[in-house]
Amino acid sequence: MNDTPNIRYSPAQIAAAIGQYSPNEDQEKVITAPVDQPMMAIAGAGAGKTATMAFRVVYLVANGLVAPDRVLGLTFSNKADAELASRLRDNLQVLAANPDFSEVAEVLTDPETGGTILPVTSTYNAFANQIVHQYGSRLGISPASMLLDEARRWQIMYEIVSTWPGDLTTDKTVATTAGRALAIGSQVRDQLLDIAKVRAGLEQMRELYSLGKPKGRSQKPNAKMQEFLDSLTHRSELLNIFESYEEYKKENGYLEYADQIYYAAMLVSRFPDIRGALRQRYDVILLDEFQDTSVAQLKLFSTIFTGKGAMAVGDPNQAIYDWRGASELSMQNFLTEFGVAPQEMTNHIQDMPVTYRNREEVLKVANQVVLPLSKLADGESAQQVEQQIRFLTQVPNPEYKLDPAPAPDVFAAPASSVKAKELITCPQKRDEAGKVHFYFAKDCEEEAELVADFFAERWRKRDEIALKNKQLPPQKQESLPTGAVLLRKHSQGPLITQALRRRGLPVEVTGVAGLIYDPAVADVIAALQVSADAGQGDYLMRLITGCGISPADIDLLWRWARYLANPDENPDINPQAFLMDALDKLPEVGWTCPGAGSAFSAEAHRRLSILRTQLATVRRHIHDPLGLLVQRTIFALRLDLDVKIRPDGGVSERCLESFVKIAREYESSGVSANLHSFLDWLRLADEQGSGLDMPLQEPDPNAIQLMTIHAAKGLEWTWVAIPGLDESRTHQGNLPKAPFKAGNGKCSESSWITDVAMIPYDLRPDKEVLPTIERGLEKSGYDFAEQAYSDNPKVIESYKCALGFTSQLADRRLAYVAFTRAESELLIGGSAHTATTSTERVPSQFLVEIDPSGKMRELRNRKPAEEDDWMPLPSEVLWPTPPSVQLSRLSSAANELRTLIAGAQDDRWLHSLLSAEDPEELLTIAAKHSDWMLQAVQLTRDEQAEKEKQGQVELPVSSGVTRARKLQEDPEGFALSQRRPLPAFPSGGATVGTLFHQWVDQELRGCVYSVPQDLDKGLLKSLQRLQQKWKSGIVHPDRGWEYLESEIEFAAPMATKLVARIDAIMRNPATGKPTIIDWKTDALTFDSSGNISAENEDAVANYMRQINTYRLVYADSLGLNLEEVEAALYFVRYDLVCNLDEWSERLSLPQKLEELFPHLV
């Protein structure tokens, strides 16, 4: 390419042609950067990075510097990908339609097809997946490999840990260990690590840190050091487990999202022809949000595109996803990895500090909170920065001990040379007013009220604008302001939501928490937990408090539980008391005991009796399929009705629907799909903070949005509130230690020192940007052997301080992201007391730094308050406190019903209407009194009948074979079942059949199967007889049948994806062909010749039609000829194999799916 290309159109000319503002000076430098050199654009929040990236492509295409299809744009989310693709398409097409840019129209038109040629855009993972799909066979990865979802990942790992052959150096549960193994495995993938090398590194660390005992020391390492050494051993065990998980995935053709980047990077590194082919495809590469990329992603793209015109666009101040695999190394080493010499670095970096979003007052606090990051990048030491922070946030006070924090310099990584400039307001917004409001409330309730008051005042202004807009033509209407509350933790959400709704403000909870935190879903989970394990008292307490009984009655219930556990009050025994026992056998009304102070009330007895009945219903169906069990639990708790009156805009209703779907998908995922593993999976989701994804919905621009700060990244609002900027005091009333998170003073709760599911920083490829022990030993001269046996080890504590400093820098970036979401006004503050803590809290360090008045500094350094000063106790409270709006609705409905009932006593006609038990009786009563009522009721019935008659339902996205046959044979019945699905009635035979199928699957896989402990003895004997028959039957080694697979799904793409779940695939010793086996536990009768009797022939014929469908789907999905596959029923009780071929001709069974399901073609 020429060094001085012929530029026909300037950015200003192009901007005028496509109807956009001319780019500013910094943006123009990014847009016009050389096309054949790497470039890093550091784009601050609101700097217009997406618009600038799109403009660069238009500029290059318009000037003939690159062909449109030789441009590759990559970003993280599908939404961002769609936005970038839309901007590129729209801008290029607008330009092509302009007669002054006729060359562009020619370039965009495919000469062969006449279609439009456009740039290629994709997500990072989708791009990597294409590489793996196309070339993965070189690593033994099949193009047909299936992508694991979170549930399936968990189930596979849960099964591996459950059946782990060796001992583990941990007392944690199977669920916790499985979660840890998955977490450490994700880091292996994100960091492009080799398991064997990590394992060797852990052993080296253990050997180094447990050297021989120095003279005069104790026989064993001190407790802290021993705990540290044990954690290294446990990490090795977790890696062993993860290695088995990887082997399972490979054997069964599974991949997960992290594998896509991992294997893509491996392929381009090992095979020059692959990276050569990819390299030749593109000349211009745009890498969006590069601060959030991992080591693996940096390696992948640098290996392919080194020396090419790759542009990384990002902001180091917005790097908030380190917990998801992102690494600071990506931006720091981007230019080096892409072939730029150190002395040339500055020529390849362009800042974009001008923001088009925030007013100046908002920018001041955003810039202030990340100032330490800038100081570190400028070369100041961590110790200097830490001292400056302490000077800013603490007032010297002789009454309080000011714990000096050890300087983190010894272990700290060299500061990154990649620095974002201070944000600047664009000229257009410099004269517009902006404001930052500060508060510090006495408790979380008052904080919620302050936030709600803030929005109530502003929403009145918004309503005035909306009213004014109605009187103006669209082109003169003013844009309506928007608002959001951004939370650090989901627990802050409910109080604020209620306070906003009490003021009649529209609220939409879009990203505050996961699905399992929705109140209705949480109730379902609680009911499932206590039904699966009577010892889950905390979950039962949730349900009991939801009944609205008094604390005195709850206290009595506990006393009753203790009495049931030890009725003789024997002081020598202390049995465990279960609250469930007390619920199952409630005390009589009026029961009391010494010290209780009250008697068990009649209302508590009535309400708890209802709960007892509800839970008994759930327990009765505990072995139902998961999806059905969840649905029954919702009905049993009457949550389907309860959510109708909740003031959440139908959120809980959608959440319940989503939860039922998740349960069904979990059950269909395969191994370990039982209630206990499902509940463990939900518990892990809670521990990890994800809580499962909420149902997707388009945000309502007219509502105040509630979401987490992480979820808000990339979004903006006119007004933003950020509560919860407070910290707890350290021990003994001391002040929080300035450089560390949440008053901890030492290290982040997610550092590798405290979390065995994390790989030590010393073993990571990005250790140059992380605090490491190795660096600390080199700088400090600590003798680790001496420290290991010291009574007062300093090295670990000092290292924790360094980790704490690093954690605080990450918190600063998160605060920066939160602050820069506000265009005009920002409300920030905290509270002295929260619902979950008993100790007094003080304004956070960040709040002190950015408050110009100094008030927050005074509050942070004030004398600890007496409890009465902050938390005066009311003499009476309503407990538990229901949401006020919901309570109001319930009260109104109750009052209306009371009025109707009272009136009905004197109005016999109304009384008879209210007591009518069916529509026909209602019609009869109405006909006697009112023609118009008769007509209205009849019209309603006719309309409903017409809807039922003509109603159509959409085909499901996927369908099992049985449902598909129902559609084919009885379309109307299928439609009705779709509109009104009814659960099947359980039976003992069905239960035994289900358990038998589960046992066979586990037996064939070599796994241990646990029979439910509460299974009826008669059903247990039936199951045991079937197990013995099966073992001595077709699978006996003497029979020669070879096991291939079990409990697997195959799908054939038709109008709805046709899914066949097959019991087993075995190789027929007579023919050598794979044979689909369907286990049957039915009882049969036989005629005198030994053949199946006529009364059973119809049932067997139906089974044959079913297994014929399995055979067709199996062959279709694998591309096999039908003759290559056999199928048979195996009746376990009689050791009877019924081959499909023997019945096929007699039943005239279809030989093609199209013949069987013409409705689905």
mmCIF file of C-alpha atoms in Angstrom, residues 202-212 784-785:
data_model
loop_
_atom_site.group_PDB
_atom_site.id
_atom_site.type_symbol
_atom_site.label_atom_id
_atom_site.label_comp_id
_atom_site.label_asym_id
_atom_site.label_seq_id
_atom_site.Cartn_x
_atom_site.Cartn_y
_atom_site.Cartn_z
ATOM 1 C CA LEU A 202 1.864 -25.671 42.482
ATOM 2 C CA GLU A 203 4.186 -28.453 43.639
ATOM 3 C CA GLN A 204 7.193 -26.157 43.207
ATOM 4 C CA MET A 205 5.496 -23.469 45.285
ATOM 5 C CA ARG A 206 4.698 -25.984 47.992
ATOM 6 C CA GLU A 207 8.273 -27.236 48.093
ATOM 7 C CA LEU A 208 9.679 -23.707 48.147
ATOM 8 C CA TYR A 209 7.382 -22.540 50.935
ATOM 9 C CA SER A 210 7.747 -25.634 53.133
ATOM 10 C CA LEU A 211 11.519 -25.890 53.300
ATOM 11 C CA GLY A 212 13.222 -27.502 56.215
ATOM 12 C CA PHE A 784 10.064 -17.970 53.402
ATOM 13 C CA ALA A 785 11.303 -20.980 55.350
#
